[in-house]
mmCIF file of C-alpha atoms in Angstrom:
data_model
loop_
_atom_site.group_PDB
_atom_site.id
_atom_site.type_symbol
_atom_site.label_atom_id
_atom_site.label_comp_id
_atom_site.label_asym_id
_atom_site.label_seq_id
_atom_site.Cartn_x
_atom_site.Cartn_y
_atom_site.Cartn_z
ATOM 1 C CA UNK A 1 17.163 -17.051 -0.937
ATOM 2 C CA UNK A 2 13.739 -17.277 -0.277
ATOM 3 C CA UNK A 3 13.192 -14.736 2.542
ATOM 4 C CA UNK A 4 10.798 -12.489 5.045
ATOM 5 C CA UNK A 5 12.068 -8.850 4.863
ATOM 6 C CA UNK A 6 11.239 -6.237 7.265
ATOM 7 C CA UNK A 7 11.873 -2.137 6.355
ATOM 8 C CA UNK A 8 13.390 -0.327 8.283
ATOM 9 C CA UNK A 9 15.212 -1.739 10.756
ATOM 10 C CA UNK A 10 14.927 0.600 13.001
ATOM 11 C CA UNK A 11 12.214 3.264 13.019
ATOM 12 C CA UNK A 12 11.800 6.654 15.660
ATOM 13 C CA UNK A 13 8.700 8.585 15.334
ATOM 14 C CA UNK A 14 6.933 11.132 17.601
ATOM 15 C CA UNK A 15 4.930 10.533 20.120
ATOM 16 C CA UNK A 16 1.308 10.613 17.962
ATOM 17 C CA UNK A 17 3.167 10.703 14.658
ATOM 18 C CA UNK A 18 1.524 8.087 12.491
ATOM 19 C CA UNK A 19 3.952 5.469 11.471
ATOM 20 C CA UNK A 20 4.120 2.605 9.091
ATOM 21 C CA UNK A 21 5.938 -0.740 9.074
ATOM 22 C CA UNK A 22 6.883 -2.775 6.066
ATOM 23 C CA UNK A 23 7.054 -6.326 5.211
ATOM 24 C CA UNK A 24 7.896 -8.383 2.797
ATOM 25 C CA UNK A 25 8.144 -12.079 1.550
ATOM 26 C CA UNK A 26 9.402 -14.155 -1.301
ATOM 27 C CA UNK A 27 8.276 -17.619 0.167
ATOM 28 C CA UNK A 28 4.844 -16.839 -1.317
ATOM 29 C CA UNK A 29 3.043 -18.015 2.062
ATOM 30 C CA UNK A 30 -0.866 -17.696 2.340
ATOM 31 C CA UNK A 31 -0.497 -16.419 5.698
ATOM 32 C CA UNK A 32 0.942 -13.428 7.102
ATOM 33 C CA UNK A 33 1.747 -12.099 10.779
ATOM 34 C CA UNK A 34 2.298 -9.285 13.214
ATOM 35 C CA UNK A 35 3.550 -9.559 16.376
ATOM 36 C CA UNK A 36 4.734 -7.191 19.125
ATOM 37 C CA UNK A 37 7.728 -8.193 21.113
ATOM 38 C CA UNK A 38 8.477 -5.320 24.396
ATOM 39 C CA UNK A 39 11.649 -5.672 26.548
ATOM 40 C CA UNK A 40 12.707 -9.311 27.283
ATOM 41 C CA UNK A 41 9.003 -10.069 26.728
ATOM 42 C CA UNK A 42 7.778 -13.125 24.374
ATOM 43 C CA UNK A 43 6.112 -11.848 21.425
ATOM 44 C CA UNK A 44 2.345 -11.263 21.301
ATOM 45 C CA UNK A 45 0.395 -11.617 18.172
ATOM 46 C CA UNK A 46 -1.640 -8.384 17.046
ATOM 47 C CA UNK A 47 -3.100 -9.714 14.015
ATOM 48 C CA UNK A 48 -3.190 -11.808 10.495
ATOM 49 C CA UNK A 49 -3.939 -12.212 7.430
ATOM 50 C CA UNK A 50 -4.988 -15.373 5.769
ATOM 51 C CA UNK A 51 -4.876 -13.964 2.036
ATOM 52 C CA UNK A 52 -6.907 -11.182 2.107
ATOM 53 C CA UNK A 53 -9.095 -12.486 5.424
ATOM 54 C CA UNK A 54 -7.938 -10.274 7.973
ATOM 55 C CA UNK A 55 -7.748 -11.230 11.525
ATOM 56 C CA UNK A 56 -7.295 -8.940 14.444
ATOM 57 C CA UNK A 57 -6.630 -10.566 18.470
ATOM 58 C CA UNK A 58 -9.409 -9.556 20.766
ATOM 59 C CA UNK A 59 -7.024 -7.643 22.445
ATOM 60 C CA UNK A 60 -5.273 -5.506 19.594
ATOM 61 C CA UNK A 61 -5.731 -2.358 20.943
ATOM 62 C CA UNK A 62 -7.603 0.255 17.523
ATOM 63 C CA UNK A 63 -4.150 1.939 17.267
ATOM 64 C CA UNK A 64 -3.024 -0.682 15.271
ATOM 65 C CA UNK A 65 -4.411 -1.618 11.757
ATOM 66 C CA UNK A 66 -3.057 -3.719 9.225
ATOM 67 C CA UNK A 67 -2.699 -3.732 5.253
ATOM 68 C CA UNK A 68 -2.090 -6.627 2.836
ATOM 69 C CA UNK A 69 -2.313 -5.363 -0.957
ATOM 70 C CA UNK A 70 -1.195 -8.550 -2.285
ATOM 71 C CA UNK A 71 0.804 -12.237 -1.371
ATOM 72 C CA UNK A 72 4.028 -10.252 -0.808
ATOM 73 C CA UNK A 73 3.404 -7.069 0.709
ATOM 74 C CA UNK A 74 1.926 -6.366 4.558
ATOM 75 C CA UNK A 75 2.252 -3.284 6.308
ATOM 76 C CA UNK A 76 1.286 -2.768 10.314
ATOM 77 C CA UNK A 77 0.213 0.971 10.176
ATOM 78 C CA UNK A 78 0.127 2.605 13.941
ATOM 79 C CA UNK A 79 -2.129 5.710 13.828
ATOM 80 C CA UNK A 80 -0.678 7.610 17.308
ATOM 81 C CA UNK A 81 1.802 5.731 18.586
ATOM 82 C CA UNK A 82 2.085 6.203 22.471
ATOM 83 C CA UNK A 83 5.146 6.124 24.393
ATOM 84 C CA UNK A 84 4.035 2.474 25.296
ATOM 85 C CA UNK A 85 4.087 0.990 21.447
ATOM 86 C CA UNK A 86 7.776 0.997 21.946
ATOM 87 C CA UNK A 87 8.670 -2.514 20.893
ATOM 88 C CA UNK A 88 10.418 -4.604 18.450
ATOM 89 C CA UNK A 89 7.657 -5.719 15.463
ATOM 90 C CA UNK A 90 7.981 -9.116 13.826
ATOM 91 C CA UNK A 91 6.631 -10.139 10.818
ATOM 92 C CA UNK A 92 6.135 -13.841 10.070
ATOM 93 C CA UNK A 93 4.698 -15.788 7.557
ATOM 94 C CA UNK A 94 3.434 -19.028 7.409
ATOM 95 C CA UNK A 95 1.342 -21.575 4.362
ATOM 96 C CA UNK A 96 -0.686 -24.106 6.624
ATOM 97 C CA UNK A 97 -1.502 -26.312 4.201
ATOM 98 C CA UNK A 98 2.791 -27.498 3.895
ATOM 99 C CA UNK A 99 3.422 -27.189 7.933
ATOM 100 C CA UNK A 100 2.949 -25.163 10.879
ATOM 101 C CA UNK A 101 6.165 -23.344 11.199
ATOM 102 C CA UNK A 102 6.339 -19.557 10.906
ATOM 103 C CA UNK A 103 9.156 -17.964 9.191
ATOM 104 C CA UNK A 104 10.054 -14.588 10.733
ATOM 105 C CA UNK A 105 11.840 -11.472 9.345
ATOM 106 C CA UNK A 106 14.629 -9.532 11.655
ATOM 107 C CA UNK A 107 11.789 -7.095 13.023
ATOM 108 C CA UNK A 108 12.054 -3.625 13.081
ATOM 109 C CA UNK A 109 12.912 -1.487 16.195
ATOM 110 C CA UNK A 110 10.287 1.118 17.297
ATOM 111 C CA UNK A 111 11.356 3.940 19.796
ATOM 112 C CA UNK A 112 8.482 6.865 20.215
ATOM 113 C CA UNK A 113 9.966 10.187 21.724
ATOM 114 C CA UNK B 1 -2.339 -14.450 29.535
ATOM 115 C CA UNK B 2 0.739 -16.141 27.918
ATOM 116 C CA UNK B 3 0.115 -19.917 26.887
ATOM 117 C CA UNK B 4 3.731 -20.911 27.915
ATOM 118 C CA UNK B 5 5.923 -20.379 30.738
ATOM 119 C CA UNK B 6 9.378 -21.039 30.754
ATOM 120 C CA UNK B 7 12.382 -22.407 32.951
ATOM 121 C CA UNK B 8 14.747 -21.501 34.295
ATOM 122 C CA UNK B 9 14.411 -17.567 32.679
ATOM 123 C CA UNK B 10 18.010 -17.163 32.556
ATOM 124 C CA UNK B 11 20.731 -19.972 32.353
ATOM 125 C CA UNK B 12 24.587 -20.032 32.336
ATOM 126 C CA UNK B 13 26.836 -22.460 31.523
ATOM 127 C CA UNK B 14 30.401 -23.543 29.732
ATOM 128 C CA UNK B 15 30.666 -24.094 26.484
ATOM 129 C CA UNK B 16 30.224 -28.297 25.578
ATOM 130 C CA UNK B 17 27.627 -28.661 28.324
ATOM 131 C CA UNK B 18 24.142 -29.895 27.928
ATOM 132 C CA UNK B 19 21.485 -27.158 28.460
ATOM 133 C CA UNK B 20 17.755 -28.177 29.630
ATOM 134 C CA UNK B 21 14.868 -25.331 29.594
ATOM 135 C CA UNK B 22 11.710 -26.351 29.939
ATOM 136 C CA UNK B 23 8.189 -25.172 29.172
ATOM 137 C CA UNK B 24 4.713 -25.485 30.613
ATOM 138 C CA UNK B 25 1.249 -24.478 29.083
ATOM 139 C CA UNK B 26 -2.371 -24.405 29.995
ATOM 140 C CA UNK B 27 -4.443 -25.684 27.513
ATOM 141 C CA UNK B 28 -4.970 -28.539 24.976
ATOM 142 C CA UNK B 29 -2.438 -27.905 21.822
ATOM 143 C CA UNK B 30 -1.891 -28.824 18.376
ATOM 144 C CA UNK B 31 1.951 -29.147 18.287
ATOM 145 C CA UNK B 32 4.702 -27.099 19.990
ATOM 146 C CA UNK B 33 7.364 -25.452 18.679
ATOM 147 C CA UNK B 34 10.641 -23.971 20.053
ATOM 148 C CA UNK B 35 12.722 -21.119 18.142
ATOM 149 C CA UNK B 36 15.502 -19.280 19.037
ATOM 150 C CA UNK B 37 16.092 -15.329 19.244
ATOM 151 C CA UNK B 38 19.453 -13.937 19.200
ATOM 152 C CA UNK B 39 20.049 -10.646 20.289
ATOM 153 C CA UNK B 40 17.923 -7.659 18.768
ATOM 154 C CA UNK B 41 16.288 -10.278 15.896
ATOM 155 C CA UNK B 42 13.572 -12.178 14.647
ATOM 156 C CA UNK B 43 13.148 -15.236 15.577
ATOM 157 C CA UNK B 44 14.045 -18.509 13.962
ATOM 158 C CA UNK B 45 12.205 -21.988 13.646
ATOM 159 C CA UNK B 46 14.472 -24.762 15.637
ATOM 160 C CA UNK B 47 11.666 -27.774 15.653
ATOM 161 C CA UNK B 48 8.667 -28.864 15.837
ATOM 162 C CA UNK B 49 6.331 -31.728 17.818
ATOM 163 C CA UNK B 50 3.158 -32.775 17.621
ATOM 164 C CA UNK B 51 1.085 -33.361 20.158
ATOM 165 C CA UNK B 52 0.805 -37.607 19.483
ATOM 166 C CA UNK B 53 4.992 -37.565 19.527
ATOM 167 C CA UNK B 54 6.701 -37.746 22.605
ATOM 168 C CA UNK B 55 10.469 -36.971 21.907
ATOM 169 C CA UNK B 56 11.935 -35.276 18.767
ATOM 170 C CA UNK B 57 15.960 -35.169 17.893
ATOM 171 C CA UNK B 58 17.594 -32.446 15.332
ATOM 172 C CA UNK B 59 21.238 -32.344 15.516
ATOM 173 C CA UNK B 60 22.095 -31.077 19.121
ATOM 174 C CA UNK B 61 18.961 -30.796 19.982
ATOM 175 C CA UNK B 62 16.484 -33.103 21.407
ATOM 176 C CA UNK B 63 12.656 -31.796 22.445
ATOM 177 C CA UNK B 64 10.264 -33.908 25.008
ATOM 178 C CA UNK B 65 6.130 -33.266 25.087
ATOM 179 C CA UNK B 66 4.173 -34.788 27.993
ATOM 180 C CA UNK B 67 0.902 -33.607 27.014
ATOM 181 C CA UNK B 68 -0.739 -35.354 29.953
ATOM 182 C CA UNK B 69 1.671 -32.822 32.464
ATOM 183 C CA UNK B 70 1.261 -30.248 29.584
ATOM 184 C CA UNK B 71 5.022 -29.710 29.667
ATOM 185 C CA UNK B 72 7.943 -29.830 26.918
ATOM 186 C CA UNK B 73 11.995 -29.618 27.514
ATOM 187 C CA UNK B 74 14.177 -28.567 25.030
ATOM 188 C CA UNK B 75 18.004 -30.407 25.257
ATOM 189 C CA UNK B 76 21.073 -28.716 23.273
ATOM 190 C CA UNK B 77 23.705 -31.137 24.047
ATOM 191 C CA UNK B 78 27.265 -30.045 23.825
ATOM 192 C CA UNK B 79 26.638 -26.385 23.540
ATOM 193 C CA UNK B 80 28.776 -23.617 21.813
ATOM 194 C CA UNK B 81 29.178 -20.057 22.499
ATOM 195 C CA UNK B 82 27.154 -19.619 19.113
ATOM 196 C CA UNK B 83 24.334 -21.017 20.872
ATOM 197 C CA UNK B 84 23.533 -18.218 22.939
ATOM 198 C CA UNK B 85 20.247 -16.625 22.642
ATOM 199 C CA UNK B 86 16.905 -16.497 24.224
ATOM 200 C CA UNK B 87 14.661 -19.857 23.256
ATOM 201 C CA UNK B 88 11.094 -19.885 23.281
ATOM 202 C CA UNK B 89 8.311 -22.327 23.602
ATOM 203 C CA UNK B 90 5.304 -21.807 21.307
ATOM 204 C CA UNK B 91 2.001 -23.898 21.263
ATOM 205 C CA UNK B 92 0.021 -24.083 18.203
ATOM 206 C CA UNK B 93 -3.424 -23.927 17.897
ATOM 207 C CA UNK B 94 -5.791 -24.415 15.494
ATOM 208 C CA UNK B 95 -7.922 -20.844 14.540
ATOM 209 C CA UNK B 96 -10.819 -22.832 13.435
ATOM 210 C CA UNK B 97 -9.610 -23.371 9.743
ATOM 211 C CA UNK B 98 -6.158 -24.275 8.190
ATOM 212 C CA UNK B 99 -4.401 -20.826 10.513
ATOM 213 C CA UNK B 100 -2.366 -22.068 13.033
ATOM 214 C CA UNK B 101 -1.793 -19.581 15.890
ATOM 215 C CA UNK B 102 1.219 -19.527 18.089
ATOM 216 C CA UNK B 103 1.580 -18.452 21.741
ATOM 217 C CA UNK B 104 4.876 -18.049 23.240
ATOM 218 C CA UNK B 105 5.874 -18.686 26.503
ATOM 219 C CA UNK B 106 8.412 -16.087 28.743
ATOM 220 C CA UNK B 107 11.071 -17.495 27.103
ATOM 221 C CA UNK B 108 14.974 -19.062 28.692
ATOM 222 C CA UNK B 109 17.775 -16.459 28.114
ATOM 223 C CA UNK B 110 20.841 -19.077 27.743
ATOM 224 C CA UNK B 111 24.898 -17.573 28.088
ATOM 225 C CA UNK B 112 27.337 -19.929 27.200
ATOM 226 C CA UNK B 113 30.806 -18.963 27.970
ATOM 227 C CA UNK B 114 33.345 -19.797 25.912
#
């Protein structure tokens, strides 16, 4: 089944410990998304990619970057993660020209210690 | 700040009841969508209206838009315990080219007891 995969499912790193996220999609969508979703929060886009065009939010804070090496493959890299970037990060992907819906992957669990 | 907000935030009720959240937002949209989140995963695509539709049905669910009170309800009729989960609003909006961007609103946590 055509799918958006996130590795790992969970993740604990060290406070400052540079950590990366994985994604992954078989539904061969132009457009791919990161989102940050704290504690029974709604989820808050950081960035995305439209192909290779990368996007950041004005508000992203320089922590986060982002890496798209081709269709399938994104990866949210977060240089010194703070006890605050504790969250649950969703991947979603997306082809505008067919719709408008995003397809999103389980997410994967951060805790910082 | 968030696009959407959402009521009620939390909602209980039996199983085959109807369940009604709605969802307000500020500015001028696109369409809006509503997924659902169960617990501790991502989210998933329910359904989608544009903004020249007023009313939308899929299955149990039925979705309102009054873009002049820029507000939307989302309707499960005869719910099931499988139907709990958190539900969110989320308006599109156009990026400038083909990207659409959502913002979610606070989101409805709905229990439905068996």
């Amino acid at each position: 089944d055509a799918m958006v995969i996130q590795n790992p499912r969970y993740q604990v790193t060290q406070f400052g410990k540079p950590v990366t996220l994985s994604c992954s999609q078989t539904l061969n969508h132009n457009v791919m998304y990161w989102y940050q979703q704290k504690s029974s929060q709604a989820p808050k886009l950081l960035f995305h990619y439209y192909d290779k065009d990368f996007n950041n939010e004005a508000d992203t804070p320089d922590n986060f970057q982002s890496r798209r090496p081709n269709t399938s493959f994104c990866f949210l890299d977060i240089r010194s993660p703070g006890l605050g970037d504790a969250a649950m990060y969703l991947c979603a992907t997306s082809s505008p020209p067919r719709g408008n819906t995003q397809y999103f992957g389980p997410g994967t669990r951060l805790t910082v210690l | 700040s968030q696009q959407g907000e959402e009521d009620p935030q939390a909602l209980s009720i039996q199983e085959g009841e109807n369940a009604t959240m709605n969802c307000s937002y500020k500015t001028s949209i696109n369409n809006l969508q509503w997924y659902r989140q169960n617990s501790g995963r991502g989210l998933v695509h329910l359904i989608l209206i544009r903004s020249n539709e007023r009313e939308k049905h899929s299955g149990r669910l039925r979705v309102t838009l009054d873009t002049s009170k820029k507000s939307s309800s989302l309707l499960i009729t005869a719910s099931r315990a499988a139907d709990t989960a958190s539900y969110f609003c989320a308006t599109g909006l156009n990026y400038g080219g083909a990207t659409n961007k959502l913002i979610f609103g606070t989101g409805t946590l709905l229990a439905v007891q068996p």
